[in-house]
Amino acid sequence: MRALVTGGAGFIGSHLSELLLDEGWEVFALDDLSTGAEANIAHLREREGFGFPLVVDSVLSPSVVSELVHRCDAVYHLAAAVGVRLIVEQPGRTLLTNVQGAENVLEYCARFEKPVLVASSSEVYGNHPEDVSLEESALRIYGPTTAKRWAYADTKALDEFLALALKQERGLRCVIVRLFNTVGPRQSSQYGNVIPRFVQRALAGEPLEIHGDGSQTRCFCHVSDVVRALRGLLEHADGEIYNVGSTDRITIRKLAGRVVEATGSSSELIFVPYEEVYEGGVAEEMFHRAPASDKLTRAIG
């Protein structure tokens, strides 16, 4: 069996590729290395079943996507423009990569009748004012188009709409996964991801920058658990949407304290108002975001 992992040199993609190889799959990794890195999959190069060292190209290339999808038995579409900093600073790139890239992948999956997992995001839920565990059927509450962070949320929602439309119209076998905060080895701090950013600063003895007062909560799930969920869900390809993430919550302020303690750092905590973080980008921060996991548990245990 052969699998295509788009974004295969990324943080989650590299771990998924490793898991699939461990299970005896042949893996083709497609990545343009805009946010991924060859170092993430360097240890896989000599593994039996790793189809190429790496296909360095873009999901925006129809000919490349067509050839790879045709050669594979299943597709994990993880490639996307990700990270708050990147989204705010390069909104045009976010729109193009996430929407047109997904369109290319889904079109060829439908044409060649290949099952596909579409990696979406908890961002599609928007800004819920209440502290609730979000079910897959929850309403989406968005801010104005002038707040750039919603561009990312909209692109992932469009990806979902497109997959569901192709399921209805052309029988596409698909499953949509809304990823919540995923953490673990190989995650970069470059694009604003909070744990690697905190760890990097703590190890350097620099202040840990907390946005707002730090009372906002997040749920962090280890990447090894996330990729096992992805692997299990593609076997369903039932046209459903599933949350994938931990249900254990922690405040960002407490998280920073745990990082300082774990690293033995002398770093202090500093608090920065949201409006000073990314100008015009994250004025509407989500204060709480936790997944309901009942549907996922029913599907794969």
Coordinates of C-alpha atoms in Angstrom, one line a residue:
M1 CA 0.0 0.0 0.0
R2 CA 1.2 3.5 -0.9
A3 CA 0.3 6.7 0.9
L4 CA 0.8 10.3 -0.2
V5 CA 1.4 12.8 2.6
T6 CA 1.3 16.4 1.5
G7 CA 3.2 18.6 3.8
G8 CA 5.2 15.4 4.5
A9 CA 8.3 17.3 5.7
G10 CA 6.3 19.4 8.2
F11 CA 6.0 18.8 11.9
I12 CA 2.9 16.6 11.8
G13 CA 3.6 15.2 8.3
S14 CA 7.0 13.9 9.2
H15 CA 5.6 12.0 12.3
L16 CA 2.7 10.6 10.2
S17 CA 5.2 9.4 7.5
E18 CA 7.2 7.7 10.2
L19 CA 4.1 5.9 11.6
L20 CA 3.0 4.7 8.2
L21 CA 6.5 3.4 7.4
D22 CA 6.4 1.6 10.7
E23 CA 3.2 -0.1 9.6
G24 CA 4.6 -1.3 6.4
W25 CA 3.3 1.4 4.0
E26 CA 5.3 2.9 1.2
V27 CA 5.2 6.7 1.7
F28 CA 5.6 9.6 -0.8
A29 CA 6.1 12.9 0.9
L30 CA 5.3 16.1 -1.0
D31 CA 6.5 19.4 0.5
D32 CA 7.7 22.8 -0.9
L33 CA 9.7 23.4 2.3
S34 CA 8.1 26.7 3.0
T35 CA 7.4 25.8 6.5
G36 CA 8.6 22.2 6.5
A37 CA 12.3 21.1 6.6
E38 CA 14.3 18.3 5.1
A39 CA 15.8 17.7 8.5
N40 CA 12.4 16.6 9.8
I41 CA 12.6 13.5 7.5
A42 CA 16.4 13.0 7.2
H43 CA 16.1 9.9 9.5
L44 CA 13.6 8.4 7.1
R45 CA 15.7 8.6 3.9
E46 CA 17.2 5.1 4.2
R47 CA 13.9 3.5 5.4
E48 CA 12.5 0.8 3.2
G49 CA 9.3 2.1 1.6
F50 CA 10.2 5.8 1.6
G51 CA 9.3 6.3 -2.1
F52 CA 11.5 9.2 -2.8
P53 CA 13.9 11.1 -0.5
L54 CA 11.3 13.9 -0.8
V55 CA 9.3 15.4 -3.6
V56 CA 10.2 19.1 -3.3
D57 CA 7.3 20.8 -5.0
S58 CA 4.0 22.4 -4.3
V59 CA 0.4 21.3 -4.0
L60 CA -0.3 24.2 -6.3
S61 CA 1.3 22.2 -9.1
P62 CA -1.5 20.1 -10.8
S63 CA 0.9 17.9 -12.7
V64 CA 2.8 16.9 -9.6
V65 CA -0.3 16.3 -7.5
S66 CA -1.9 14.3 -10.3
E67 CA 1.0 12.0 -10.7
L68 CA 1.5 11.4 -7.0
V69 CA -2.2 10.9 -6.2
H70 CA -2.5 8.4 -9.2
R71 CA 0.4 6.4 -7.8
C72 CA -0.9 6.1 -4.3
D73 CA -3.7 4.2 -2.6
A74 CA -4.5 6.9 0.0
V75 CA -3.8 10.5 0.6
Y76 CA -3.3 12.6 3.7
H77 CA -3.6 16.2 2.8
L78 CA -1.7 18.2 5.5
A79 CA 0.0 20.8 3.4
A80 CA -1.1 24.3 4.4
A81 CA 0.1 27.8 5.3
V82 CA 0.1 27.6 9.1
G83 CA 1.1 29.6 12.2
V84 CA -0.4 32.9 13.4
R85 CA 2.6 34.9 12.4
L86 CA 2.7 33.6 8.8
I87 CA -1.1 34.1 8.4
V88 CA -1.0 37.7 9.6
E89 CA 2.1 38.7 7.7
Q90 CA 1.3 36.8 4.4
P91 CA -2.5 36.5 4.1
G92 CA -2.4 36.2 0.3
R93 CA -0.1 33.2 0.5
T94 CA -2.5 31.7 3.1
L95 CA -5.5 32.0 0.8
L96 CA -3.7 30.7 -2.3
T97 CA -2.0 27.7 -0.6
N98 CA -4.9 26.5 1.5
V99 CA -7.7 26.9 -1.0
Q100 CA -6.1 26.2 -4.4
G101 CA -3.8 23.5 -2.9
A102 CA -6.8 21.7 -1.4
E103 CA -8.7 22.1 -4.7
N104 CA -5.9 20.4 -6.6
V105 CA -5.5 17.5 -4.2
L106 CA -9.3 16.9 -3.8
E107 CA -9.9 17.0 -7.5
Y108 CA -7.4 14.3 -8.3
C109 CA -8.5 12.2 -5.4
A110 CA -12.0 12.3 -6.8
R111 CA -10.8 11.7 -10.4
F112 CA -8.7 8.7 -9.4
E113 CA -11.1 7.5 -6.7
K114 CA -8.5 7.7 -3.8
P115 CA -9.6 8.1 -0.2
V116 CA -8.3 11.3 1.4
L117 CA -8.0 12.8 4.8
V118 CA -8.3 16.6 4.9
A119 CA -6.5 18.3 7.8
S120 CA -8.6 21.2 8.9
S121 CA -8.3 23.3 12.0
S122 CA -10.1 24.2 15.2
E123 CA -9.8 27.8 13.9
V124 CA -13.0 27.1 11.8
Y125 CA -15.0 27.4 15.0
G126 CA -14.1 31.0 15.3
N127 CA -14.4 33.0 18.5
H128 CA -16.9 31.3 20.9
P129 CA -17.6 33.6 23.8
E130 CA -18.5 30.7 26.1
D131 CA -16.1 28.3 27.7
V132 CA -17.5 25.1 26.2
S133 CA -16.1 21.9 24.6
L134 CA -16.7 22.4 20.9
E135 CA -18.7 19.7 19.2
E136 CA -18.2 19.2 15.4
S137 CA -21.7 20.6 14.8
A138 CA -21.1 23.8 16.8
L139 CA -21.8 27.2 15.1
R140 CA -18.9 29.1 13.7
I141 CA -18.5 32.6 15.1
Y142 CA -16.2 34.9 13.1
G143 CA -15.1 38.5 13.2
P144 CA -14.7 41.1 10.5
T145 CA -12.6 40.5 7.3
T146 CA -10.3 43.3 8.5
A147 CA -8.9 40.9 11.2
K148 CA -6.5 38.8 9.2
R149 CA -6.6 35.7 11.4
W150 CA -10.1 34.9 10.0
A151 CA -8.6 34.5 6.5
Y152 CA -7.0 31.3 7.7
A153 CA -10.3 30.1 9.4
D154 CA -12.2 30.8 6.2
T155 CA -9.7 28.9 4.0
K156 CA -10.0 25.8 6.1
A157 CA -13.7 26.0 6.1
L158 CA -13.7 26.3 2.3
D159 CA -11.5 23.2 2.2
E160 CA -14.2 21.4 4.2
F161 CA -17.0 22.6 2.0
L162 CA -15.1 21.5 -1.1
A163 CA -14.4 18.0 0.2
L164 CA -18.1 17.6 1.3
A165 CA -19.3 18.9 -2.1
L166 CA -17.1 16.4 -4.0
K167 CA -18.3 13.6 -1.7
Q168 CA -21.9 14.5 -2.6
E169 CA -21.4 15.1 -6.3
R170 CA -18.7 12.6 -7.3
G171 CA -18.5 10.1 -4.5
L172 CA -15.2 11.3 -3.0
R173 CA -14.2 9.1 -0.1
C174 CA -13.0 11.6 2.5
V175 CA -12.7 12.4 6.1
I176 CA -12.2 15.9 7.6
V177 CA -10.1 16.3 10.8
R178 CA -10.1 19.5 12.8
L179 CA -6.8 19.6 14.6
F180 CA -6.5 21.4 17.9
N181 CA -3.1 22.4 19.4
T182 CA -0.6 19.7 18.6
V183 CA 2.9 19.7 20.1
G184 CA 6.0 17.6 20.2
P185 CA 9.5 17.1 18.6
R186 CA 10.3 19.0 15.4
Q187 CA 7.7 21.7 16.0
S188 CA 9.2 25.1 15.1
S189 CA 8.9 28.3 17.1
Q190 CA 9.3 30.3 13.9
Y191 CA 5.6 30.8 13.2
G192 CA 4.4 31.6 16.7
N193 CA 3.7 28.2 18.1
V194 CA 3.6 28.7 21.9
I195 CA 5.4 25.8 23.5
P196 CA 8.6 25.8 21.3
R197 CA 8.6 29.6 21.6
F198 CA 8.5 29.4 25.3
V199 CA 11.1 26.6 25.5
Q200 CA 13.5 28.4 23.2
R201 CA 13.3 31.6 25.3
A202 CA 13.6 29.8 28.6
L203 CA 16.7 27.9 27.5
A204 CA 18.2 31.2 26.4
G205 CA 17.3 32.9 29.7
E206 CA 15.1 35.4 27.8
P207 CA 11.7 36.7 29.0
L208 CA 8.7 34.5 28.1
E209 CA 6.2 36.8 26.3
I210 CA 2.6 36.1 27.2
H211 CA -0.2 37.7 25.2
G212 CA -2.9 39.3 27.3
D213 CA -3.0 38.3 31.0
G214 CA -2.3 34.6 30.3
S215 CA -5.7 33.5 31.6
Q216 CA -6.7 32.1 28.1
T217 CA -6.7 28.3 28.0
R218 CA -5.6 25.7 25.4
C219 CA -5.5 22.0 25.1
F220 CA -2.2 20.5 23.9
C221 CA -2.1 17.0 22.4
H222 CA 1.2 15.1 21.7
V223 CA 1.9 14.6 18.0
S224 CA 2.3 10.8 18.5
D225 CA -1.4 10.6 19.6
V226 CA -2.5 12.9 16.8
V227 CA -0.9 10.9 14.0
R228 CA -2.4 7.7 15.4
A229 CA -5.8 9.3 15.2
L230 CA -5.2 10.4 11.6
R231 CA -4.2 6.9 10.6
G232 CA -7.3 5.5 12.2
L233 CA -9.7 8.0 10.7
L234 CA -8.6 7.6 7.1
E235 CA -9.7 3.9 7.3
H236 CA -13.2 5.3 7.8
A237 CA -13.2 7.9 5.0
D238 CA -16.9 8.3 5.8
G239 CA -17.4 11.9 4.8
E240 CA -17.6 13.0 8.5
I241 CA -15.8 15.7 10.5
Y242 CA -13.9 14.8 13.6
N243 CA -12.1 16.9 16.3
V244 CA -8.6 15.6 17.1
G245 CA -7.0 17.0 20.2
S246 CA -6.6 16.7 23.9
T247 CA -9.4 17.6 26.3
D248 CA -7.0 18.6 29.2
R249 CA -6.9 22.4 29.6
I250 CA -4.1 24.7 30.8
T251 CA -3.8 28.5 31.1
I252 CA -1.0 30.0 29.0
R253 CA 0.3 31.6 32.2
K254 CA 0.5 28.2 33.9
L255 CA 2.1 26.7 30.8
A256 CA 4.8 29.4 30.9
G257 CA 5.5 28.6 34.5
R258 CA 5.8 24.9 33.8
V259 CA 8.3 25.6 31.0
V260 CA 10.4 27.8 33.3
E261 CA 10.3 25.1 36.0
A262 CA 11.1 22.2 33.6
T263 CA 14.1 24.0 32.0
G264 CA 15.4 25.4 35.3
S265 CA 15.3 28.8 33.7
S266 CA 15.6 32.2 35.4
S267 CA 13.4 33.7 32.7
E268 CA 10.7 36.2 33.8
L269 CA 7.2 36.4 32.4
I270 CA 6.1 39.5 30.6
F271 CA 2.6 40.4 29.4
V272 CA 1.9 42.0 26.1
P273 CA -1.5 43.4 25.1
Y274 CA -3.0 41.7 22.1
E275 CA -3.1 44.8 20.0
E276 CA 0.6 45.1 20.3
V277 CA 1.4 41.6 19.2
Y278 CA 0.5 41.4 15.5
E279 CA -0.8 44.7 14.3
G280 CA -4.3 44.3 12.8
G281 CA -4.1 40.6 13.0
V282 CA -5.1 39.0 16.3
A283 CA -7.2 41.6 18.0
E284 CA -9.9 38.9 18.5
E285 CA -8.1 36.2 20.5
M286 CA -9.9 33.0 21.3
F287 CA -9.8 32.8 25.1
H288 CA -10.9 29.2 25.4
R289 CA -10.8 26.4 22.9
A290 CA -11.3 22.8 23.8
P291 CA -12.5 19.9 21.7
A292 CA -15.4 17.5 22.4
S293 CA -13.9 14.1 21.7
D294 CA -17.0 11.8 21.9
K295 CA -17.4 11.4 18.2
L296 CA -13.7 10.6 17.7
T297 CA -13.9 8.0 20.6
R298 CA -16.9 6.3 19.0
A299 CA -15.1 6.1 15.6
I300 CA -11.7 4.8 16.6
G301 CA -11.6 4.3 20.4

